Amino acid sequence: MNRPPIDLRSDTVTRPTPGMRKAMAEAEVGDDVFGEDPTVHALEARTAELLGKEAAVFVPSGTMANQIAVGVHTRPGDELLCATTSHVYVWEAGGIARLSGVTARTFEGDFGLLSLGEIKDAIRPDDIHYVRTRLVWLENTQNRGGGRIHPIEGIAAIRQWARENRLAIHLDGARLMNAVVATGRPAREWAQHFDTVSICFSKGLGAPIGSALAGSAEAIRHARRLRKVFGGGMRQAGIVAAAALYALEHNVERLAEDHAGAQVLAEAFQNTEGFALESGPVETNLVWVRVDPTLGSAAEVVAYLRTRGILVAALGSQVIRACTHLDLTRQDIAYAASVIRQVEPAMITAVTLVY
Ligand SMILES: *Cc1c(COP(=O)(O)O)cnc(C)c1O
């Protein structure tokens, strides 16, 4: 097999296309820490408009956007409410504790999709024994929840309750544009229910670097200071902001192709003995799969698929994830699906013996 591997590990593995690289090469730039980069300004204005917010700030990563949001809404000793599986809790190296001195109260949700019923009694009493419950944290689409879309009615109900109880509410919208394309509901319709929203340009949108945090002018002023504190003030950042602008221009509608590809992979896993979809029907570009021990471990399945030129991620002893993205062709997906359909315990064992 001489073809390059088909990389389904993440939607972050994409490389900038020639068009995107051209936009980067030609970007007008200046020192953004001095507020002098016109391309960064354009991206921030475009992002604020997209999300219906007063302002936005460009940052190097989704993790930084989230961590800044925690810092904007809390003081040390505060608490945020989030899903057990949320990125901010699982995959940001304990940043909420290290950077903002904040604790988390976690909820299972429906594969990480929280409901008002589950969290409405979680606000701690105003009493010296307790942390101050301060921030509600939702994620859409929910990565560890199988890329599921948070129903907007549920979001609106939580928003209403948060407002009544003077809690801030943030959306980790790393893949918000996937939810937008899958539902046809504009980004600002989702974003209106949140005080701040983070989005990633470096996931399905295909930019090499960059995320943004949007919110009120006041929140974003605060966020700019925290970005400096966290080391995210960048100089001629227009070089990368240009890629993000290009991505917003060219790579949003095409997310539908990623979703269609994910359906093909989901169907292949579902129809193959030993695999089961982890969180019900696939709604966007992430396919989380549980591997039955009779087939082998997640690591063994990953090793086998690698021998067939397919890369997937092991994200638990019996859990794998396959993602679709813009560097895959329809043929890549069809080939991957055909290999998945052929998987049998004997093949997995044969590969494992080699190790
Ligand atoms: C990837 C991701 C992030 C963080 O983005 P990075 O740019 O990798 O730091 C945040 N939230 C979710 C849901 C993600 O999937």
Short mmCIF file of C-alpha atoms and ligand atoms in Angstrom, two decimals:
data_model
loop_
_atom_site.label_atom_id
_atom_site.label_comp_id
_atom_site.label_asym_id
_atom_site.label_seq_id
_atom_site.Cartn_x
_atom_site.Cartn_y
_atom_site.Cartn_z
CA MET A 1 0.00 0.00 0.00
CA ASN A 2 1.85 3.08 -1.18
CA ARG A 3 -0.75 5.77 -0.81
CA PRO A 4 -0.20 8.29 2.03
CA PRO A 5 -2.20 7.38 5.12
CA ILE A 6 -5.78 8.56 5.35
CA ASP A 7 -5.67 10.62 8.51
CA LEU A 8 -8.94 10.44 10.44
CA ARG A 9 -7.42 11.15 13.86
CA SER A 10 -8.60 14.74 14.06
CA ASP A 11 -9.96 17.63 12.03
CA THR A 12 -6.87 19.58 13.12
CA VAL A 13 -4.52 17.69 10.76
CA THR A 14 -5.44 19.69 7.66
CA ARG A 15 -2.81 21.70 5.82
CA PRO A 16 -3.44 25.10 4.30
CA THR A 17 -4.47 24.94 0.65
CA PRO A 18 -2.64 26.94 -2.03
CA GLY A 19 -5.43 29.56 -1.96
CA MET A 20 -5.13 29.92 1.78
CA ARG A 21 -1.34 30.13 1.62
CA LYS A 22 -1.63 32.84 -1.03
CA ALA A 23 -3.96 34.84 1.21
CA MET A 24 -1.45 34.45 4.05
CA ALA A 25 1.49 35.50 1.88
CA GLU A 26 -0.32 38.60 0.69
CA ALA A 27 -1.77 39.64 4.06
CA GLU A 28 -1.27 43.23 5.18
CA VAL A 29 0.28 43.10 8.62
CA GLY A 30 1.39 45.26 11.53
CA ASP A 31 2.21 44.82 15.19
CA ASP A 32 -1.01 43.50 16.69
CA VAL A 33 0.14 44.05 20.28
CA PHE A 34 0.20 47.74 19.31
CA GLY A 35 -3.23 47.22 17.74
CA GLU A 36 -1.80 47.89 14.29
CA ASP A 37 -2.50 44.74 12.29
CA PRO A 38 -5.27 45.48 9.78
CA THR A 39 -5.83 41.82 8.92
CA VAL A 40 -6.32 40.89 12.57
CA HIS A 41 -8.72 43.82 12.91
CA ALA A 42 -10.66 42.59 9.89
CA LEU A 43 -10.87 39.06 11.30
CA GLU A 44 -11.98 40.28 14.71
CA ALA A 45 -14.67 42.48 13.15
CA ARG A 46 -15.82 39.65 10.89
CA THR A 47 -15.99 37.22 13.84
CA ALA A 48 -17.91 39.68 16.02
CA GLU A 49 -20.40 40.19 13.19
CA LEU A 50 -20.72 36.46 12.54
CA LEU A 51 -21.52 35.85 16.20
CA GLY A 52 -23.62 38.98 16.72
CA LYS A 53 -21.34 40.33 19.44
CA GLU A 54 -19.86 43.77 20.03
CA ALA A 55 -16.25 42.62 19.82
CA ALA A 56 -13.90 39.68 19.32
CA VAL A 57 -10.25 38.95 20.03
CA PHE A 58 -7.97 36.71 17.98
CA VAL A 59 -5.97 34.16 20.00
CA PRO A 60 -3.53 31.36 19.14
CA SER A 61 -5.68 28.41 20.24
CA GLY A 62 -9.12 27.29 21.34
CA THR A 63 -7.67 26.38 24.70
CA MET A 64 -6.48 29.94 25.20
CA ALA A 65 -9.86 31.33 24.12
CA ASN A 66 -11.55 29.12 26.72
CA GLN A 67 -9.07 29.87 29.47
CA ILE A 68 -9.40 33.60 28.85
CA ALA A 69 -13.19 33.24 29.04
CA VAL A 70 -12.88 31.54 32.43
CA GLY A 71 -10.69 34.41 33.61
CA VAL A 72 -13.10 37.04 32.28
CA HIS A 73 -16.10 35.62 34.12
CA THR A 74 -14.63 34.48 37.43
CA ARG A 75 -12.46 35.35 40.42
CA PRO A 76 -10.18 32.88 42.24
CA GLY A 77 -12.30 30.63 44.44
CA ASP A 78 -15.26 30.65 42.06
CA GLU A 79 -16.83 27.59 40.48
CA LEU A 80 -18.04 26.79 37.00
CA LEU A 81 -20.66 24.24 35.97
CA CYS A 82 -19.76 22.04 33.01
CA ALA A 83 -20.12 18.56 31.52
CA THR A 84 -17.80 15.84 32.83
CA THR A 85 -16.67 15.34 29.25
CA SER A 86 -16.20 19.00 28.37
CA HIS A 87 -12.97 20.06 26.70
CA VAL A 88 -12.31 22.73 29.33
CA TYR A 89 -12.44 20.12 32.07
CA VAL A 90 -10.77 17.13 30.39
CA TRP A 91 -8.33 18.45 27.83
CA GLU A 92 -6.99 21.77 29.04
CA ALA A 93 -4.46 20.46 31.56
CA GLY A 94 -6.31 21.77 34.60
CA GLY A 95 -5.94 25.33 33.32
CA ILE A 96 -9.01 26.59 35.16
CA ALA A 97 -7.29 25.78 38.47
CA ARG A 98 -3.80 26.83 37.45
CA LEU A 99 -4.61 30.04 35.61
CA SER A 100 -7.80 31.29 37.24
CA GLY A 101 -8.01 29.47 40.59
CA VAL A 102 -11.44 28.12 39.68
CA THR A 103 -13.02 24.76 40.52
CA ALA A 104 -15.49 22.85 38.37
CA ARG A 105 -18.70 21.06 39.22
CA THR A 106 -19.35 18.48 36.56
CA PHE A 107 -22.49 16.82 35.18
CA GLU A 108 -22.89 13.79 32.95
CA GLY A 109 -25.55 15.30 30.71
CA ASP A 110 -26.85 13.41 27.72
CA PHE A 111 -23.44 12.51 26.32
CA GLY A 112 -22.25 15.85 27.63
CA LEU A 113 -25.28 17.86 26.56
CA LEU A 114 -26.50 19.50 29.77
CA SER A 115 -30.15 20.18 30.55
CA LEU A 116 -31.63 22.74 32.89
CA GLY A 117 -33.18 19.98 35.00
CA GLU A 118 -29.75 18.56 35.73
CA ILE A 119 -28.03 21.77 36.79
CA LYS A 120 -30.77 23.98 38.19
CA ASP A 121 -30.19 23.01 41.82
CA ALA A 122 -26.42 23.28 41.55
CA ILE A 123 -25.98 26.89 42.61
CA ARG A 124 -24.24 26.92 45.97
CA PRO A 125 -25.85 28.90 48.78
CA ASP A 126 -24.35 32.26 49.70
CA ASP A 127 -22.51 30.93 52.74
CA ILE A 128 -18.87 31.17 53.84
CA HIS A 129 -18.43 27.40 53.46
CA TYR A 130 -18.95 27.38 49.74
CA VAL A 131 -17.31 28.42 46.55
CA ARG A 132 -19.21 31.02 44.59
CA THR A 133 -21.03 29.43 41.64
CA ARG A 134 -20.36 31.85 38.86
CA LEU A 135 -20.23 30.44 35.34
CA VAL A 136 -22.18 27.98 33.19
CA TRP A 137 -20.18 26.29 30.45
CA LEU A 138 -21.68 24.62 27.39
CA GLU A 139 -19.96 23.06 24.37
CA ASN A 140 -21.48 22.89 20.87
CA THR A 141 -20.88 20.65 19.10
CA GLN A 142 -19.95 18.41 22.01
CA ASN A 143 -16.67 16.74 21.07
CA ARG A 144 -16.62 13.86 23.57
CA GLY A 145 -20.38 13.50 23.15
CA GLY A 146 -19.92 12.24 19.59
CA GLY A 147 -19.98 15.66 17.94
CA ARG A 148 -23.62 16.05 18.96
CA ILE A 149 -25.47 19.32 18.55
CA HIS A 150 -26.88 20.96 21.65
CA PRO A 151 -30.64 21.52 21.04
CA ILE A 152 -31.19 25.26 20.97
CA GLU A 153 -34.33 25.13 23.15
CA GLY A 154 -32.25 23.56 25.93
CA ILE A 155 -29.63 26.26 25.53
CA ALA A 156 -32.27 29.00 25.72
CA ALA A 157 -33.73 27.52 28.92
CA ILE A 158 -30.31 27.34 30.58
CA ARG A 159 -29.56 30.89 29.43
CA GLN A 160 -32.76 32.20 30.99
CA TRP A 161 -32.02 30.47 34.28
CA ALA A 162 -28.42 31.69 34.26
CA ARG A 163 -29.58 35.27 33.77
CA GLU A 164 -32.13 35.00 36.59
CA ASN A 165 -29.40 33.74 38.87
CA ARG A 166 -26.70 36.17 37.78
CA LEU A 167 -24.47 33.48 36.37
CA ALA A 168 -22.33 34.16 33.33
CA ILE A 169 -22.63 31.68 30.45
CA HIS A 170 -19.95 30.72 27.93
CA LEU A 171 -20.11 28.64 24.78
CA ASP A 172 -17.11 26.57 23.76
CA GLY A 173 -17.93 26.74 20.07
CA ALA A 174 -14.72 25.19 18.77
CA ARG A 175 -16.99 23.44 16.23
CA LEU A 176 -19.94 25.83 16.32
CA MET A 177 -19.78 26.20 12.53
CA ASN A 178 -20.39 22.46 12.21
CA ALA A 179 -23.62 22.94 14.18
CA VAL A 180 -24.49 25.94 12.00
CA VAL A 181 -24.09 24.00 8.76
CA ALA A 182 -25.80 20.86 10.10
CA THR A 183 -28.87 22.76 11.33
CA GLY A 184 -29.01 25.74 8.96
CA ARG A 185 -29.31 27.95 12.04
CA PRO A 186 -27.00 31.00 11.82
CA ALA A 187 -24.09 31.35 14.25
CA ARG A 188 -25.53 34.45 15.87
CA GLU A 189 -28.73 32.60 16.73
CA TRP A 190 -26.70 30.19 18.86
CA ALA A 191 -24.40 32.90 20.14
CA GLN A 192 -27.20 35.20 21.36
CA HIS A 193 -27.71 32.92 24.36
CA PHE A 194 -24.15 33.37 25.62
CA ASP A 195 -22.11 36.16 27.19
CA THR A 196 -18.99 34.92 25.43
CA VAL A 197 -18.38 32.45 22.61
CA SER A 198 -15.12 30.86 21.47
CA ILE A 199 -14.66 29.45 17.98
CA CYS A 200 -11.74 27.60 16.35
CA PHE A 201 -10.49 28.34 12.86
CA SER A 202 -8.03 25.44 13.04
CA LYS A 203 -10.54 22.57 13.24
CA GLY A 204 -12.97 21.86 10.41
CA LEU A 205 -12.45 25.33 8.94
CA GLY A 206 -8.94 24.30 7.94
CA ALA A 207 -6.78 27.21 9.08
CA PRO A 208 -3.35 26.26 10.44
CA ILE A 209 -3.62 28.32 13.64
CA GLY A 210 -6.09 30.42 15.51
CA SER A 211 -9.28 30.84 17.48
CA ALA A 212 -11.33 33.79 18.67
CA LEU A 213 -13.33 34.84 21.68
CA ALA A 214 -16.34 37.10 21.15
CA GLY A 215 -18.52 39.00 23.61
CA SER A 216 -19.38 42.48 24.85
CA ALA A 217 -16.86 45.28 24.29
CA GLU A 218 -16.15 45.26 28.01
CA ALA A 219 -15.60 41.49 28.17
CA ILE A 220 -13.24 41.61 25.21
CA ARG A 221 -11.25 44.51 26.70
CA HIS A 222 -10.72 42.32 29.75
CA ALA A 223 -9.92 39.37 27.46
CA ARG A 224 -7.15 41.34 25.71
CA ARG A 225 -5.40 41.91 28.99
CA LEU A 226 -5.67 38.21 29.88
CA ARG A 227 -4.40 37.25 26.42
CA LYS A 228 -1.26 39.25 27.20
CA VAL A 229 -0.98 37.62 30.63
CA PHE A 230 -1.25 34.15 29.08
CA GLY A 231 1.42 34.96 26.51
CA GLY A 232 -0.95 35.14 23.55
CA GLY A 233 -0.19 38.67 22.36
CA MET A 234 1.15 38.13 18.85
CA ARG A 235 2.92 40.60 16.61
CA GLN A 236 2.40 40.34 12.80
CA ALA A 237 -0.47 37.94 13.43
CA GLY A 238 -2.23 39.03 10.24
CA ILE A 239 -0.27 36.26 8.51
CA VAL A 240 -2.40 33.71 10.34
CA ALA A 241 -5.53 35.85 10.67
CA ALA A 242 -5.58 35.91 6.86
CA ALA A 243 -5.91 32.14 6.86
CA ALA A 244 -8.83 32.36 9.27
CA LEU A 245 -10.55 35.00 7.11
CA TYR A 246 -10.00 32.80 4.09
CA ALA A 247 -11.46 29.85 6.01
CA LEU A 248 -14.61 31.81 6.92
CA GLU A 249 -14.98 32.79 3.29
CA HIS A 250 -14.36 29.40 1.66
CA ASN A 251 -14.61 26.55 4.14
CA VAL A 252 -17.90 26.92 5.99
CA GLU A 253 -20.52 25.58 3.57
CA ARG A 254 -18.29 22.65 2.64
CA LEU A 255 -18.52 21.32 6.22
CA ALA A 256 -21.62 19.56 4.87
CA GLU A 257 -19.27 17.28 2.92
CA ASP A 258 -17.47 16.38 6.15
CA HIS A 259 -20.81 15.54 7.74
CA ALA A 260 -21.75 13.34 4.78
CA GLY A 261 -18.39 11.57 5.01
CA ALA A 262 -18.88 10.99 8.72
CA GLN A 263 -22.21 9.30 7.93
CA VAL A 264 -20.43 6.89 5.60
CA LEU A 265 -17.86 6.01 8.28
CA ALA A 266 -20.55 5.75 10.97
CA GLU A 267 -22.51 3.32 8.85
CA ALA A 268 -19.42 1.21 8.24
CA PHE A 269 -18.64 0.98 11.96
CA GLN A 270 -22.26 0.31 12.84
CA ASN A 271 -22.50 -2.56 10.40
CA THR A 272 -19.31 -4.24 11.52
CA GLU A 273 -19.34 -6.67 14.39
CA GLY A 274 -17.33 -5.45 17.37
CA PHE A 275 -17.92 -1.75 16.74
CA ALA A 276 -20.77 0.40 18.06
CA LEU A 277 -21.38 4.13 17.86
CA GLU A 278 -20.72 5.55 21.31
CA SER A 279 -23.32 8.25 21.51
CA GLY A 280 -26.10 7.45 19.10
CA PRO A 281 -26.51 8.80 15.57
CA VAL A 282 -23.66 10.87 14.19
CA GLU A 283 -24.77 14.48 13.61
CA THR A 284 -21.61 16.24 12.42
CA ASN A 285 -18.01 15.31 11.59
CA LEU A 286 -16.95 13.23 14.60
CA VAL A 287 -17.45 9.49 14.84
CA TRP A 288 -16.82 8.08 18.32
CA VAL A 289 -16.82 4.30 18.40
CA ARG A 290 -16.79 1.74 21.19
CA VAL A 291 -14.67 -1.31 20.47
CA ASP A 292 -15.95 -4.58 21.87
CA PRO A 293 -13.22 -6.43 23.81
CA THR A 294 -13.94 -9.56 21.74
CA LEU A 295 -12.50 -7.62 18.81
CA GLY A 296 -9.52 -6.29 20.75
CA SER A 297 -8.49 -3.06 22.43
CA ALA A 298 -8.72 0.41 20.93
CA ALA A 299 -4.91 0.48 20.60
CA GLU A 300 -4.99 -2.83 18.71
CA VAL A 301 -7.66 -1.59 16.31
CA VAL A 302 -5.65 1.58 15.73
CA ALA A 303 -2.53 -0.50 15.03
CA TYR A 304 -4.41 -2.73 12.59
CA LEU A 305 -6.00 0.16 10.70
CA ARG A 306 -2.57 1.78 10.44
CA THR A 307 -1.32 -1.27 8.56
CA ARG A 308 -4.14 -0.63 6.08
CA GLY A 309 -3.16 3.02 5.67
CA ILE A 310 -5.83 4.49 7.93
CA LEU A 311 -5.13 6.57 11.03
CA VAL A 312 -7.73 6.85 13.78
CA ALA A 313 -7.27 7.96 17.40
CA ALA A 314 -7.48 5.72 20.47
CA LEU A 315 -9.11 7.90 23.14
CA GLY A 316 -9.81 5.33 25.82
CA SER A 317 -8.99 1.65 26.30
CA GLN A 318 -12.03 0.66 24.20
CA VAL A 319 -12.78 3.93 22.42
CA ILE A 320 -11.65 5.24 19.05
CA ARG A 321 -12.48 8.41 17.18
CA ALA A 322 -12.58 9.06 13.46
CA CYS A 323 -12.99 12.63 12.17
CA THR A 324 -13.70 13.93 8.71
CA HIS A 325 -12.15 17.14 7.38
CA LEU A 326 -11.25 19.02 4.23
CA ASP A 327 -8.08 17.10 3.41
CA LEU A 328 -10.06 13.91 2.70
CA THR A 329 -11.56 12.96 -0.63
CA ARG A 330 -14.71 10.95 -1.15
CA GLN A 331 -12.46 8.10 -2.32
CA ASP A 332 -10.49 8.27 0.94
CA ILE A 333 -13.71 7.92 2.91
CA ALA A 334 -14.98 5.09 0.71
CA TYR A 335 -11.70 3.21 1.07
CA ALA A 336 -11.67 3.71 4.86
CA ALA A 337 -15.27 2.51 5.09
CA SER A 338 -14.47 -0.60 3.05
CA VAL A 339 -11.52 -1.47 5.31
CA ILE A 340 -13.60 -0.91 8.45
CA ARG A 341 -16.29 -3.23 7.12
CA GLN A 342 -13.74 -6.01 6.65
CA VAL A 343 -12.39 -5.88 10.21
CA GLU A 344 -12.53 -9.21 12.04
CA PRO A 345 -11.01 -10.32 15.35
CA ALA A 346 -8.44 -12.53 13.60
CA MET A 347 -6.99 -9.57 11.70
CA ILE A 348 -6.60 -7.54 14.87
CA THR A 349 -4.87 -10.45 16.60
CA ALA A 350 -2.56 -11.05 13.66
CA VAL A 351 -1.30 -7.47 13.80
CA THR A 352 -0.94 -7.48 17.55
CA LEU A 353 1.27 -10.57 17.43
CA VAL A 354 3.80 -8.61 15.43
CA TYR A 355 4.24 -6.06 18.24
C1 LIG B 1 -10.07 21.44 19.98
C2 LIG B 1 -11.01 21.97 20.98
C3 LIG B 1 -10.68 23.05 21.80
C4 LIG B 1 -9.28 23.63 21.88
O1 LIG B 1 -8.71 24.02 20.73
P1 LIG B 1 -7.11 24.03 20.55
O2 LIG B 1 -6.95 25.00 19.46
O3 LIG B 1 -6.73 22.64 20.22
O4 LIG B 1 -6.51 24.52 21.83
C5 LIG B 1 -11.64 23.54 22.66
N1 LIG B 1 -12.85 22.98 22.71
C6 LIG B 1 -13.21 21.94 21.96
C7 LIG B 1 -14.59 21.38 22.08
C8 LIG B 1 -12.30 21.38 21.08
O5 LIG B 1 -12.64 20.31 20.36
#
